[in-house]
Amino acid sequence: MNKKITVMFFALCLTIVGFGMASAYENTIAITEKNENSELAGYGNGYGIQWEKSYGSSPSYGARYEGPQPIGDCDNDGDNELLIGGRDAALRVMEWNEEKQTYEQTHTLHSPFYPLRRLDADGFAIGDLTGDGENEIAVSWYATVHKWIGEKYRIIGWNPWIEWNGGGSPDCYIGDCDNDGQNELILSCRDWTRSIPEIVVFKWNGWRLVKVAEWDDPDINGEVFMAGMGDTDCDGENEIVLGSGNKVVVLNWDKENREFKPTIIVDNPASGWINHPFACVCKDSDMDGKDEIHVGYYSPRITIFEWNGSGYEIKFEKEWPGEGALIESLDVGDVDDDGIAEVCAGTDLVHILQWDGSTYVEETVLPTFGDLAVLNIGDCDNDGKNEIHAGSVMVESGEDFMAWVFKYGWGSE
């Protein structure tokens, strides 16, 4: 009897989701936004605002949220799209219109059971999660996978294990965390009504998402925001890096025992919220072919760690006293087309730093405002050069929540 009830409930869930797929589940619209065709006066050093949009001053609607992998080819047409999420229960798909020289919002995604259940797009990622050679969009709402099918984005799978067990998920990441050659969906978690593991991993089994692994912080009920992944210890395999409480933790997958083995590289248990690590980015920022760990703290501060052959050591640290909180606004990439990666960190301004052979030197500051939870680097206009996408999650009274796309050389032609 219990098995029959379970099967009937699962069938009902599929029916509801299928109805959403067949109905007006995602809206198709085109909106031309404001472009700035000049360099940034007094700032910028060659950067211009390629596009910007105000989402209004209401904190219940306008605040922008981060997705660690928001730039990529999510409809598999050969061109990248830009995803913009936030506190308005929508994930916007933006595409560059070369003729109009602007970004257009072409599709809007919603969570399962929308509008009965309105969930914000807290975290989102683009990547091949099903192993079919094509990209999907994963969103942290109910660990949902959206795929471009029949000229629409449709839900092909979801797993509400986190929500049903009393938690929430601020972010998600697509990558091969168990090094088996197939990507997983890595969810960063926080507890709402009950204690829940800080990291939960799902895998596509051919027709649905199944929970395959987890890591629970044994010390606290932590809150993990933007976890990252990369080969941080130069062993040829990926690790997950996360901030839980005031700790920075590296998770290595133990294939034999099928569990994560943690290494704590920072632990400040009594330091308060100011030292909470929000963003963890694992990329090569000093051009040595090895991934460094970049951590952004609320304070605002960044720390860059490097593997020295036997452990992790601090390579660089920088703080910006008196500026806005550094929430999840941290990324690495070549933003000025010089062939060298930069580290971009967002407080209420965007700081651009580059490795000079001995340390990281601040090259440029871009004029944003509000506490930035969004800072992504990628080629979202498909010209072979990276842009910087930034957005604010907290603003002063009377200010609007904004999204910007900055481009090096924009307006200088």
Coordinates of N, CA, C and O in Angstrom, one line a residue, residues 65 92 170 211 242 301 305 364 368 372 390 406 413:
Y65 N 20.3 38.4 -7.5 CA 21.0 37.3 -6.9 C 22.1 36.7 -7.8 O 22.0 36.9 -9.1
R92 N 15.7 35.3 -15.9 CA 15.7 35.9 -17.2 C 16.8 35.4 -18.1 O 18.0 35.4 -17.6
P170 N 20.9 28.4 -1.5 CA 21.2 29.7 -2.1 C 21.9 29.6 -3.5 O 22.0 30.6 -4.2
K211 N 19.6 12.0 -5.6 CA 20.6 12.4 -4.6 C 21.6 11.3 -4.4 O 21.3 10.2 -4.2
L242 N 34.1 25.5 -0.2 CA 32.9 26.2 0.3 C 33.3 26.9 1.6 O 34.3 26.7 2.2
R301 N 36.5 41.6 2.1 CA 37.9 41.2 2.0 C 37.9 40.0 1.0 O 36.9 39.3 0.9
F305 N 44.3 31.6 -2.0 CA 45.1 30.5 -1.5 C 45.7 29.7 -2.6 O 45.1 29.6 -3.7
T364 N 42.1 48.8 -12.0 CA 40.9 49.7 -12.3 C 39.8 49.5 -11.3 O 39.7 48.4 -10.6
T368 N 30.0 51.2 -9.6 CA 28.7 50.7 -9.3 C 28.2 51.2 -8.0 O 28.9 52.0 -7.3
L372 N 27.1 44.4 -3.9 CA 27.0 43.6 -5.0 C 27.0 42.1 -4.6 O 27.9 41.6 -4.0
A390 N 27.5 42.7 -13.5 CA 27.4 43.0 -12.0 C 26.0 43.3 -11.7 O 25.2 43.8 -12.5
F406 N 29.6 45.6 -18.2 CA 30.8 46.4 -18.5 C 31.6 45.7 -19.6 O 31.8 44.5 -19.6
E413 N 35.5 53.3 -29.8 CA 35.7 53.2 -31.2 C 35.4 54.5 -31.9 O 34.5 55.3 -31.6

